[in-house]
Amino acid sequence: MSAILDHPPAVAGHHSPGLWLLAWRRLRHDRVGMVSLVIVVFFLLLMTASYMGLVASDWSQEKGVSYANPSFLAGAENLEAKAMEQRAKAAKAPPVDLSDVDPLAPRYKEWEERAKKIAVTEVKRSETLPLGGDKWGRDVLKKAIKGSEVSIFVGLSSALLATLIGTVLGAFAGYWGGKVNDFLEWFYNIFTSIPYILLILAFAAVATSTGKFGKGIVPIVLVLSLTGWTGIYRLIRAEYIKHANREYVKAAQAIGASNNSRMFHHILPNVSHVALVQLSQYTVGFIKAEVILSFLGFGVPVDMVSWGTMLAEAQNELVIGKWWQLAAAGLSMAVLVTAFSLLTDSLRDALDPKLR
Amino acid sequence: MGLRAAETGFDPVLVYDRYSVGVCENLFETLVTYDYLARPPKLVPLAAETVPEPEEGGTRYTFRIKPGIHFADDPVFGGRKRELVAADVEYAIKRFRDPRNRAAYAWLFEHNILGLDELAERAKKEGRFDYDARVPGIEARDKYVVSFKLKAPNYNFLYFMAMPNVVPVAREVIEAYAADTMAHPVGTGPYVLREWVRRAKIVLERNPDYRGFELETRYADMADEWDRRAIEALAGKRLPLVDRIEIYPIEDEQPRFLAFLNHEHDLIDELPVSFINQVLPNGKLAPQLAAQGVRVFTELQPEITYYAFNVEEKADGTDNPVGGYSPERVALRRAMVLGHDREQEIAIIRKGQAIAAQSPIPPGVVGYDPDFRTDAQDYDPARAKALLDMFGYVDRDGDGWRDRPDGRPLAIDYKYLAGGQEYRQLAELWVKCMTELGIRLQPSAVQFADLLENRRLGKFQLADDAWIADYPDAQNFLQLLYGPNTDQSNESRFRLPEYDRLYEKSLGYPDGPERNRLYREMTRLLFAYAPWRLGVTRTFKHLQYPWVKGFKKHPILYTNFKWLDIDVAAQRAAMK
Amino acid sequence: MTAYVIRRVWQMIPTIFGVILLIFILFNWVGGDPAQVLAGKISNPDQIANIRRQLGVDQPYWVQLLIFVKQVFTFDFGRSWSTNEEVSHIILTRVGPTLTIMLPVLFITTGLSVLFAVLVAYVRGTLTDRMVMIACTVAMSISFLVYIIVFQWLFGFILGWFPVQGWSESFWKNLTYYAPLPIMLAVFVGVAPELRLYRSFFLDEIHQDYVRTARAKGVPEKGVMLKHVMRNALIPILTNVGIALPGVFVGSFLLEVFFSVPGLGREVVTAVNRSDFPVIKAVTVYLAIITMVINLLVDVMYKFVDPRVSFK
């Protein structure tokens, strides 16, 4: 009697571990998945460090000569840098006098004096850089790191926004059905009838021409998410249709939960694994899309670097034998995307063992 | 050969891009043209018998057409040979002012020929252009003579008549092909259009009925090796020699370059700048190309690139920090000019394939003065910073950027063309240089149509720009800063009364020391008020294989097919 | 079933209208002014206004929208604003080159992917399977742009096996001389994702009960794969091909730009850059219609392939 009463905690605490804990356990045993996770986490840490300025913050400084060779190719010929050195100063004719028409003329003397006092520092440029330099002499290694930060950030934020849009719309369509569903289905059909490339181009062209879409990476994030939400919409809507009629939802209704509460408080946690997998697939897709957009000129702005801008620059460099920017961007992107994709696969396997 | 960008069509009045116009150059004939070898460029007669002298103080020009010139055969002529007559010239000129044609070069005949503006106005109101109406300024005196009367002296009118768009056309042909004139060019020129796959392939074939001509050697310079080679290859022969020309528009640099290297094309026009160090390492031709006998023609095109400041105080409704004529605003522009490292632009972005523009008038253009230069446009960050400090552009709020003298934050936007690597890199350079000075510059990539509109309407603060000569006279460049041209070609919206006065005065003079003096004054004003940051004049490298003979690139003419010869045996041997 | 088809066709109309609306908003309202591009080097506001009048863009928005709707139903989009070519002519002549590349790509990619997927599914769970999957993932992680740049340089330039770029008039010359490198490139890049997908389809089928039954009956593994699994997996495979079909018409603009192929993809990119509205409108609307028709055909085909499927 008392023995039983003495051990209520054991009874109450014995519930099956949640979906996430089970998934985590399964993931732990997946070797490929774990390796991928480590790689992805490494990139994310790198990204954070880069964002906080701990590494590669001076990526835009021109430490090297133009097209500096990578250290492992130290002896190779660098015609571009030589060409720069040899630009001899041509003999100059005396400059023309502007003092009679120049509005600045009254203060010429003061100007001369001030100019003398300002020091100009000459920076010594190095012949080689660890992974070579680009045409300005910027360190390719640092560009690759900073580029990873920007590309991953663009990919992740676009994916988050797209997932958000698709999930909310999918939830409404699947849960409410009827006219709401019809309207959203119509909306979905419009976006999926137009070929993706045309849709992206159209949005990108519009986003860049008017300044109203914001500055920096905001336009490209908006373009990617506003055109890419359709996949997850479909999935989430299907899930909501399935779940909306389940027992636990009816139970929630019985205890007086509002529609919103039922949609987002009760059902959503049960479909979140679908959203998560889709989110990571989107990240990969959008990182790749950013490269294409940058090639077309719709990518990140001039004062930033991304894998896309590096590859766009590298286009003409291969023919003249400068392969390191192509390699650095191509490889770091390949590693991250591969790791992310494999992680997505493992995640999906872990979350739903039926799909082996 | 591969063209740099795709063409649009071949109706001389409707097209304006270099490539379409270049093809038209071979299909049609102007009344006067430029001699192939003469440098600086010299006008010589083509469809006309002689180059007319300006009459009545530069307001009248009378052309006499050579009898016996015929249009190429076309079904519209009903099997008969159609001779070129003065009425064809009159018809062609009128077409420029027909609103329905939306002619980009309509400006050539605006405000000059007597009575033409009025006819064009009527056309706009009535909805159709009356081609049969008499225009007092165009007199077709008899079958072969046409005389033009202008409202005011214009000593550049002959250059207008040398432009490849200004060619006589047969009215029956235009009316017969109405909506499709782009695909049915019928001219008096040496070539006809044999095949046209839009934006993929253009094939021209020699017109066997063309009267032919010989190479004019009167103006050749025997010290120039290209002139010598051309004379050697072409002397005494009846031109044109090339029977068939195939043109492939290829927009991307890498494939165009690789096609030339693979012998798929015989020439490459304008070698893409990115490959310059591969083709000409250290300025000398690469060994594998030299071994094949490839020749390189270096051309300094009559053009300038520049960066235009919008000098109006308000741009697109908002306050424009770089606009204005007060010493304070002028100082900001002058400082930005001094802070821009043009040498880096030339060395790195343009790979040395340009020379800094010392004045708005490029070399090769009448009115160019090689000894005229200034240091107001040289790179000097110390003087730039001093100037900014002096006029109160200092960092007041501690954010690391300079602010305006009145304390408001300073941010300048720079607009450039989206989609091209070169423009993006030029923008990168500006950002770099301005950051060095402490000025916040915000670049934005803009679509082509929008950029054109923004520049034209003054919806920008700083933008990159360029101008290539329509005809080889300085006036064509100086009009870019003429006040009344605001909303057209004066994208800086520069309105300085003194400049305008000098410009108007210069219109009354032919080329000579008096006019050059005026031009010098105008340029000094440009340097002082800095509505522009002068850019560069680009050099282009044109490569040909040795079996292409007679090649010499002309600064104004777009193509030189009429003067080329191909050693077919050598060409075939190399293809193996 | 006729009723089903009719209902579906009827449902296409609001979607087409939605597409029209979206494109109209994007380009008429927010997009660039083509008159600027057409006006040339020197022109005044008068001339620009004249051009706008000629193009019809100076009319109120609702008038332009109505004109657009009318154009859709009469299939006459007028002429390109930049080349003055008839839009229908543009589309008809550009589709050829695009299909010359994309159709072989579709067939070869699908064929190879199915073949490899079957083989890999056959050895599922082994090291080979895992290695192939990882190889696919790696292949998919490299940007298409990188592949194009490297392949063109390597095969066209360094090795000289293929022409670097170009196109001709003759269909056979195109197919055998100019198209192979782009086709090879697209197939190389396209097989990896398809392989993964089809493998998962096959595995789905393999785990079904009827397969176990077949094995229990003593059907050899090869027979199981070929006769049973393949036929059932064919449905999702064909669905996938159906989804890819509309994309075939637009083609890969990257390939077309780099290899100078005068196809529809490249045309679209140029049109967007020049704000050439008639071309953009026409291509979008036609492709939207093609997409919807193909979807309908795929759904109808379902019925014939799998009698269990019924139409709602």
PDB file of N, CA, C and O in Angstrom, chain A residues 62 79-80 87 93 95-97 100 102 107 110-111 114 125 135-136 138 209 296 298 300-302 309 312 315-316 319, chain B residues 253-254 274 277-278 281 334 343-344 348-349 373 383 385-386 389-391 416 419 421 424-425 428 432 445 447 450 524:
ATOM      1  N   GLU A  62      43.782  45.428 -49.077  1.00  0.00           N
ATOM      2  CA  GLU A  62      44.588  44.872 -50.167  1.00  0.00           C
ATOM      3  C   GLU A  62      45.991  44.618 -49.682  1.00  0.00           C
ATOM      4  O   GLU A  62      46.866  45.451 -49.820  1.00  0.00           O
ATOM      5  N   LEU A  79      52.154  37.925 -64.089  1.00  0.00           N
ATOM      6  CA  LEU A  79      52.271  38.971 -65.095  1.00  0.00           C
ATOM      7  C   LEU A  79      51.486  40.216 -64.737  1.00  0.00           C
ATOM      8  O   LEU A  79      51.867  41.324 -65.075  1.00  0.00           O
ATOM      9  N   GLU A  80      50.360  39.998 -64.064  1.00  0.00           N
ATOM     10  CA  GLU A  80      49.507  41.137 -63.753  1.00  0.00           C
ATOM     11  C   GLU A  80      50.207  42.092 -62.809  1.00  0.00           C
ATOM     12  O   GLU A  80      50.170  43.306 -62.980  1.00  0.00           O
ATOM     13  N   ARG A  87      53.988  50.392 -64.973  1.00  0.00           N
ATOM     14  CA  ARG A  87      53.306  51.535 -65.551  1.00  0.00           C
ATOM     15  C   ARG A  87      54.089  52.791 -65.220  1.00  0.00           C
ATOM     16  O   ARG A  87      53.915  53.426 -64.190  1.00  0.00           O
ATOM     17  N   ALA A  93      53.135  67.465 -68.955  1.00  0.00           N
ATOM     18  CA  ALA A  93      53.191  68.879 -69.326  1.00  0.00           C
ATOM     19  C   ALA A  93      52.745  69.686 -68.110  1.00  0.00           C
ATOM     20  O   ALA A  93      52.057  69.173 -67.241  1.00  0.00           O
ATOM     21  N   PRO A  95      50.602  71.764 -65.650  1.00  0.00           N
ATOM     22  CA  PRO A  95      49.142  71.828 -65.538  1.00  0.00           C
ATOM     23  C   PRO A  95      48.629  73.235 -65.815  1.00  0.00           C
ATOM     24  O   PRO A  95      49.318  74.219 -65.598  1.00  0.00           O
ATOM     25  N   VAL A  96      47.396  73.272 -66.283  1.00  0.00           N
ATOM     26  CA  VAL A  96      46.816  74.558 -66.657  1.00  0.00           C
ATOM     27  C   VAL A  96      46.371  75.306 -65.395  1.00  0.00           C
ATOM     28  O   VAL A  96      46.012  74.694 -64.381  1.00  0.00           O
ATOM     29  N   ASP A  97      46.407  76.593 -65.462  1.00  0.00           N
ATOM     30  CA  ASP A  97      46.099  77.411 -64.296  1.00  0.00           C
ATOM     31  C   ASP A  97      44.600  77.693 -64.220  1.00  0.00           C
ATOM     32  O   ASP A  97      43.985  78.088 -65.208  1.00  0.00           O
ATOM     33  N   ASP A 100      41.799  81.918 -62.179  1.00  0.00           N
ATOM     34  CA  ASP A 100      40.882  83.022 -62.477  1.00  0.00           C
ATOM     35  C   ASP A 100      39.418  82.569 -62.583  1.00  0.00           C
ATOM     36  O   ASP A 100      38.517  83.386 -62.574  1.00  0.00           O
ATOM     37  N   ASP A 102      38.309  79.624 -60.793  1.00  0.00           N
ATOM     38  CA  ASP A 102      38.033  78.631 -59.762  1.00  0.00           C
ATOM     39  C   ASP A 102      37.386  79.264 -58.523  1.00  0.00           C
ATOM     40  O   ASP A 102      37.965  80.152 -57.914  1.00  0.00           O
ATOM     41  N   ARG A 107      41.054  80.413 -51.446  1.00  0.00           N
ATOM     42  CA  ARG A 107      41.630  79.702 -50.305  1.00  0.00           C
ATOM     43  C   ARG A 107      42.768  78.771 -50.703  1.00  0.00           C
ATOM     44  O   ARG A 107      43.091  77.829 -49.997  1.00  0.00           O
ATOM     45  N   GLU A 110      45.702  78.448 -48.086  1.00  0.00           N
ATOM     46  CA  GLU A 110      45.339  77.684 -46.882  1.00  0.00           C
ATOM     47  C   GLU A 110      45.293  76.194 -47.220  1.00  0.00           C
ATOM     48  O   GLU A 110      45.750  75.339 -46.458  1.00  0.00           O
ATOM     49  N   TRP A 111      44.784  75.907 -48.404  1.00  0.00           N
ATOM     50  CA  TRP A 111      44.656  74.532 -48.866  1.00  0.00           C
ATOM     51  C   TRP A 111      46.042  73.866 -48.943  1.00  0.00           C
ATOM     52  O   TRP A 111      46.239  72.768 -48.422  1.00  0.00           O
ATOM     53  N   ARG A 114      47.414  73.049 -45.432  1.00  0.00           N
ATOM     54  CA  ARG A 114      46.772  71.914 -44.795  1.00  0.00           C
ATOM     55  C   ARG A 114      47.222  70.593 -45.418  1.00  0.00           C
ATOM     56  O   ARG A 114      47.450  69.609 -44.739  1.00  0.00           O
ATOM     57  N   ARG A 125      52.915  45.858 -50.211  1.00  0.00           N
ATOM     58  CA  ARG A 125      52.090  44.726 -50.599  1.00  0.00           C
ATOM     59  C   ARG A 125      52.962  43.477 -50.722  1.00  0.00           C
ATOM     60  O   ARG A 125      54.063  43.516 -51.247  1.00  0.00           O
ATOM     61  N   LYS A 135      42.082  40.252 -57.970  1.00  0.00           N
ATOM     62  CA  LYS A 135      42.666  41.284 -58.809  1.00  0.00           C
ATOM     63  C   LYS A 135      43.084  42.500 -58.007  1.00  0.00           C
ATOM     64  O   LYS A 135      44.025  43.196 -58.384  1.00  0.00           O
ATOM     65  N   TRP A 136      42.443  42.776 -56.900  1.00  0.00           N
ATOM     66  CA  TRP A 136      42.833  43.927 -56.082  1.00  0.00           C
ATOM     67  C   TRP A 136      43.952  43.586 -55.113  1.00  0.00           C
ATOM     68  O   TRP A 136      44.474  44.444 -54.420  1.00  0.00           O
ATOM     69  N   ARG A 138      43.334  41.326 -52.679  1.00  0.00           N
ATOM     70  CA  ARG A 138      42.703  40.959 -51.412  1.00  0.00           C
ATOM     71  C   ARG A 138      42.930  39.474 -51.150  1.00  0.00           C
ATOM     72  O   ARG A 138      42.951  38.683 -52.075  1.00  0.00           O
ATOM     73  N   SER A 209      15.794  47.469 -58.952  1.00  0.00           N
ATOM     74  CA  SER A 209      15.638  48.765 -59.601  1.00  0.00           C
ATOM     75  C   SER A 209      15.018  49.802 -58.683  1.00  0.00           C
ATOM     76  O   SER A 209      15.445  50.932 -58.650  1.00  0.00           O
ATOM     77  N   LEU A 296      24.237  36.991 -62.346  1.00  0.00           N
ATOM     78  CA  LEU A 296      23.396  37.860 -63.171  1.00  0.00           C
ATOM     79  C   LEU A 296      23.485  39.320 -62.734  1.00  0.00           C
ATOM     80  O   LEU A 296      22.947  40.192 -63.391  1.00  0.00           O
ATOM     81  N   PHE A 298      22.405  40.404 -59.656  1.00  0.00           N
ATOM     82  CA  PHE A 298      21.365  40.758 -58.690  1.00  0.00           C
ATOM     83  C   PHE A 298      21.741  40.352 -57.276  1.00  0.00           C
ATOM     84  O   PHE A 298      20.901  40.274 -56.412  1.00  0.00           O
ATOM     85  N   VAL A 300      24.536  40.177 -53.811  1.00  0.00           N
ATOM     86  CA  VAL A 300      24.810  41.067 -52.684  1.00  0.00           C
ATOM     87  C   VAL A 300      25.505  42.331 -53.183  1.00  0.00           C
ATOM     88  O   VAL A 300      26.131  42.334 -54.224  1.00  0.00           O
ATOM     89  N   PRO A 301      25.384  43.415 -52.439  1.00  0.00           N
ATOM     90  CA  PRO A 301      25.944  44.685 -52.894  1.00  0.00           C
ATOM     91  C   PRO A 301      27.469  44.708 -52.947  1.00  0.00           C
ATOM     92  O   PRO A 301      28.126  43.800 -52.481  1.00  0.00           O
ATOM     93  N   VAL A 302      27.967  45.799 -53.515  1.00  0.00           N
ATOM     94  CA  VAL A 302      29.382  45.918 -53.838  1.00  0.00           C
ATOM     95  C   VAL A 302      30.312  45.801 -52.646  1.00  0.00           C
ATOM     96  O   VAL A 302      31.391  45.256 -52.729  1.00  0.00           O
ATOM     97  N   THR A 309      29.681  36.234 -55.553  1.00  0.00           N
ATOM     98  CA  THR A 309      30.498  37.276 -56.179  1.00  0.00           C
ATOM     99  C   THR A 309      31.884  36.752 -56.503  1.00  0.00           C
ATOM    100  O   THR A 309      32.470  37.105 -57.516  1.00  0.00           O
ATOM    101  N   ALA A 312      31.556  34.743 -59.640  1.00  0.00           N
ATOM    102  CA  ALA A 312      31.332  35.629 -60.783  1.00  0.00           C
ATOM    103  C   ALA A 312      32.639  36.288 -61.222  1.00  0.00           C
ATOM    104  O   ALA A 312      32.927  36.405 -62.405  1.00  0.00           O
ATOM    105  N   GLN A 315      35.064  33.904 -63.116  1.00  0.00           N
ATOM    106  CA  GLN A 315      34.693  33.544 -64.484  1.00  0.00           C
ATOM    107  C   GLN A 315      35.813  33.755 -65.484  1.00  0.00           C
ATOM    108  O   GLN A 315      36.135  32.906 -66.289  1.00  0.00           O
ATOM    109  N   ASN A 316      36.384  34.965 -65.445  1.00  0.00           N
ATOM    110  CA  ASN A 316      37.405  35.294 -66.437  1.00  0.00           C
ATOM    111  C   ASN A 316      38.814  35.018 -65.963  1.00  0.00           C
ATOM    112  O   ASN A 316      39.771  35.271 -66.677  1.00  0.00           O
ATOM    113  N   VAL A 319      40.832  31.455 -67.429  1.00  0.00           N
ATOM    114  CA  VAL A 319      41.519  31.453 -68.718  1.00  0.00           C
ATOM    115  C   VAL A 319      42.910  32.064 -68.610  1.00  0.00           C
ATOM    116  O   VAL A 319      43.797  31.745 -69.383  1.00  0.00           O
TER     117      VAL A 319
ATOM    118  N   GLU B 253      32.223  37.087 -72.665  1.00  0.00           N
ATOM    119  CA  GLU B 253      33.628  37.274 -73.020  1.00  0.00           C
ATOM    120  C   GLU B 253      34.355  35.965 -73.257  1.00  0.00           C
ATOM    121  O   GLU B 253      35.081  35.819 -74.232  1.00  0.00           O
ATOM    122  N   GLN B 254      34.204  35.023 -72.332  1.00  0.00           N
ATOM    123  CA  GLN B 254      35.005  33.818 -72.443  1.00  0.00           C
ATOM    124  C   GLN B 254      34.725  33.065 -73.731  1.00  0.00           C
ATOM    125  O   GLN B 254      35.651  32.743 -74.458  1.00  0.00           O
ATOM    126  N   SER B 274      39.747  41.430 -69.890  1.00  0.00           N
ATOM    127  CA  SER B 274      40.224  40.437 -68.922  1.00  0.00           C
ATOM    128  C   SER B 274      41.308  39.534 -69.466  1.00  0.00           C
ATOM    129  O   SER B 274      42.078  38.969 -68.706  1.00  0.00           O
ATOM    130  N   ASN B 277      46.277  40.147 -70.422  1.00  0.00           N
ATOM    131  CA  ASN B 277      47.581  39.684 -69.971  1.00  0.00           C
ATOM    132  C   ASN B 277      47.924  38.307 -70.484  1.00  0.00           C
ATOM    133  O   ASN B 277      49.054  37.875 -70.412  1.00  0.00           O
ATOM    134  N   GLN B 278      46.912  37.637 -70.997  1.00  0.00           N
ATOM    135  CA  GLN B 278      47.199  36.330 -71.554  1.00  0.00           C
ATOM    136  C   GLN B 278      47.666  36.495 -73.003  1.00  0.00           C
ATOM    137  O   GLN B 278      48.506  35.764 -73.492  1.00  0.00           O
ATOM    138  N   PRO B 281      51.271  39.418 -72.686  1.00  0.00           N
ATOM    139  CA  PRO B 281      51.969  39.490 -71.403  1.00  0.00           C
ATOM    140  C   PRO B 281      53.090  40.510 -71.501  1.00  0.00           C
ATOM    141  O   PRO B 281      53.865  40.489 -72.443  1.00  0.00           O
ATOM    142  N   ARG B 334      35.295  68.491 -55.842  1.00  0.00           N
ATOM    143  CA  ARG B 334      36.719  68.500 -56.177  1.00  0.00           C
ATOM    144  C   ARG B 334      37.471  67.513 -55.308  1.00  0.00           C
ATOM    145  O   ARG B 334      38.369  66.814 -55.757  1.00  0.00           O
ATOM    146  N   GLU B 343      44.452  55.761 -61.487  1.00  0.00           N
ATOM    147  CA  GLU B 343      45.523  54.872 -61.911  1.00  0.00           C
ATOM    148  C   GLU B 343      45.186  53.423 -61.607  1.00  0.00           C
ATOM    149  O   GLU B 343      45.446  52.520 -62.390  1.00  0.00           O
ATOM    150  N   GLN B 344      44.587  53.200 -60.417  1.00  0.00           N
ATOM    151  CA  GLN B 344      44.202  51.835 -60.084  1.00  0.00           C
ATOM    152  C   GLN B 344      43.120  51.337 -61.017  1.00  0.00           C
ATOM    153  O   GLN B 344      43.096  50.166 -61.397  1.00  0.00           O
ATOM    154  N   ILE B 348      44.218  48.025 -62.829  1.00  0.00           N
ATOM    155  CA  ILE B 348      43.633  46.770 -62.387  1.00  0.00           C
ATOM    156  C   ILE B 348      42.354  46.414 -63.110  1.00  0.00           C
ATOM    157  O   ILE B 348      42.188  45.311 -63.596  1.00  0.00           O
ATOM    158  N   ILE B 349      41.435  47.347 -63.194  1.00  0.00           N
ATOM    159  CA  ILE B 349      40.161  46.994 -63.813  1.00  0.00           C
ATOM    160  C   ILE B 349      40.307  46.970 -65.326  1.00  0.00           C
ATOM    161  O   ILE B 349      39.806  46.088 -66.003  1.00  0.00           O
ATOM    162  N   ARG B 373      46.652  69.770 -69.891  1.00  0.00           N
ATOM    163  CA  ARG B 373      46.297  68.902 -68.787  1.00  0.00           C
ATOM    164  C   ARG B 373      46.175  69.697 -67.493  1.00  0.00           C
ATOM    165  O   ARG B 373      46.534  70.851 -67.405  1.00  0.00           O
ATOM    166  N   ARG B 383      45.548  66.221 -50.553  1.00  0.00           N
ATOM    167  CA  ARG B 383      44.862  67.471 -50.901  1.00  0.00           C
ATOM    168  C   ARG B 383      43.357  67.310 -50.764  1.00  0.00           C
ATOM    169  O   ARG B 383      42.641  68.257 -50.396  1.00  0.00           O
ATOM    170  N   LYS B 385      41.738  65.393 -48.592  1.00  0.00           N
ATOM    171  CA  LYS B 385      41.365  65.472 -47.172  1.00  0.00           C
ATOM    172  C   LYS B 385      41.484  66.905 -46.663  1.00  0.00           C
ATOM    173  O   LYS B 385      40.625  67.387 -45.901  1.00  0.00           O
ATOM    174  N   ALA B 386      42.535  67.590 -47.103  1.00  0.00           N
ATOM    175  CA  ALA B 386      42.715  68.976 -46.665  1.00  0.00           C
ATOM    176  C   ALA B 386      41.527  69.823 -47.079  1.00  0.00           C
ATOM    177  O   ALA B 386      41.010  70.640 -46.304  1.00  0.00           O
ATOM    178  N   ASP B 389      38.513  69.006 -44.914  1.00  0.00           N
ATOM    179  CA  ASP B 389      38.630  69.598 -43.573  1.00  0.00           C
ATOM    180  C   ASP B 389      38.370  71.100 -43.617  1.00  0.00           C
ATOM    181  O   ASP B 389      37.647  71.648 -42.790  1.00  0.00           O
ATOM    182  N   MET B 390      38.946  71.718 -44.644  1.00  0.00           N
ATOM    183  CA  MET B 390      38.874  73.174 -44.738  1.00  0.00           C
ATOM    184  C   MET B 390      37.446  73.690 -44.843  1.00  0.00           C
ATOM    185  O   MET B 390      37.101  74.713 -44.275  1.00  0.00           O
ATOM    186  N   PHE B 391      36.623  72.965 -45.570  1.00  0.00           N
ATOM    187  CA  PHE B 391      35.265  73.452 -45.762  1.00  0.00           C
ATOM    188  C   PHE B 391      34.271  72.862 -44.782  1.00  0.00           C
ATOM    189  O   PHE B 391      33.066  72.982 -44.960  1.00  0.00           O
ATOM    190  N   TYR B 416      25.237  52.424 -60.755  1.00  0.00           N
ATOM    191  CA  TYR B 416      25.969  51.793 -61.846  1.00  0.00           C
ATOM    192  C   TYR B 416      25.122  50.687 -62.447  1.00  0.00           C
ATOM    193  O   TYR B 416      24.127  50.259 -61.864  1.00  0.00           O
ATOM    194  N   GLY B 419      24.678  43.821 -63.549  1.00  0.00           N
ATOM    195  CA  GLY B 419      24.887  42.711 -64.468  1.00  0.00           C
ATOM    196  C   GLY B 419      26.288  42.616 -65.037  1.00  0.00           C
ATOM    197  O   GLY B 419      26.679  41.585 -65.534  1.00  0.00           O
ATOM    198  N   GLN B 421      30.492  42.708 -64.666  1.00  0.00           N
ATOM    199  CA  GLN B 421      31.547  42.652 -63.660  1.00  0.00           C
ATOM    200  C   GLN B 421      32.327  43.953 -63.632  1.00  0.00           C
ATOM    201  O   GLN B 421      32.713  44.440 -62.572  1.00  0.00           O
ATOM    202  N   ARG B 424      30.670  46.731 -61.729  1.00  0.00           N
ATOM    203  CA  ARG B 424      30.693  46.432 -60.305  1.00  0.00           C
ATOM    204  C   ARG B 424      32.058  46.746 -59.718  1.00  0.00           C
ATOM    205  O   ARG B 424      32.177  47.302 -58.626  1.00  0.00           O
ATOM    206  N   GLN B 425      33.102  46.420 -60.474  1.00  0.00           N
ATOM    207  CA  GLN B 425      34.447  46.678 -59.971  1.00  0.00           C
ATOM    208  C   GLN B 425      34.755  48.168 -59.904  1.00  0.00           C
ATOM    209  O   GLN B 425      35.433  48.616 -58.988  1.00  0.00           O
ATOM    210  N   GLU B 428      33.304  49.250 -56.820  1.00  0.00           N
ATOM    211  CA  GLU B 428      34.141  48.822 -55.685  1.00  0.00           C
ATOM    212  C   GLU B 428      35.273  49.805 -55.459  1.00  0.00           C
ATOM    213  O   GLU B 428      35.607  50.148 -54.324  1.00  0.00           O
ATOM    214  N   LYS B 432      35.998  52.065 -52.127  1.00  0.00           N
ATOM    215  CA  LYS B 432      37.312  51.978 -51.484  1.00  0.00           C
ATOM    216  C   LYS B 432      37.932  53.365 -51.288  1.00  0.00           C
ATOM    217  O   LYS B 432      38.356  53.725 -50.203  1.00  0.00           O
ATOM    218  N   ALA B 445      23.242  48.964 -57.703  1.00  0.00           N
ATOM    219  CA  ALA B 445      23.189  48.418 -59.060  1.00  0.00           C
ATOM    220  C   ALA B 445      21.807  48.667 -59.624  1.00  0.00           C
ATOM    221  O   ALA B 445      20.810  48.411 -58.964  1.00  0.00           O
ATOM    222  N   GLN B 447      19.123  48.518 -63.112  1.00  0.00           N
ATOM    223  CA  GLN B 447      18.837  47.950 -64.435  1.00  0.00           C
ATOM    224  C   GLN B 447      19.076  48.970 -65.529  1.00  0.00           C
ATOM    225  O   GLN B 447      18.930  50.170 -65.303  1.00  0.00           O
ATOM    226  N   ASP B 450      16.379  51.600 -66.237  1.00  0.00           N
ATOM    227  CA  ASP B 450      16.260  52.524 -65.115  1.00  0.00           C
ATOM    228  C   ASP B 450      17.464  53.436 -65.022  1.00  0.00           C
ATOM    229  O   ASP B 450      17.337  54.620 -64.706  1.00  0.00           O
ATOM    230  N   ARG B 524      38.536  74.627 -68.816  1.00  0.00           N
ATOM    231  CA  ARG B 524      38.991  75.127 -67.505  1.00  0.00           C
ATOM    232  C   ARG B 524      37.812  75.237 -66.539  1.00  0.00           C
ATOM    233  O   ARG B 524      37.936  74.955 -65.348  1.00  0.00           O
TER     234      ARG B 524
END
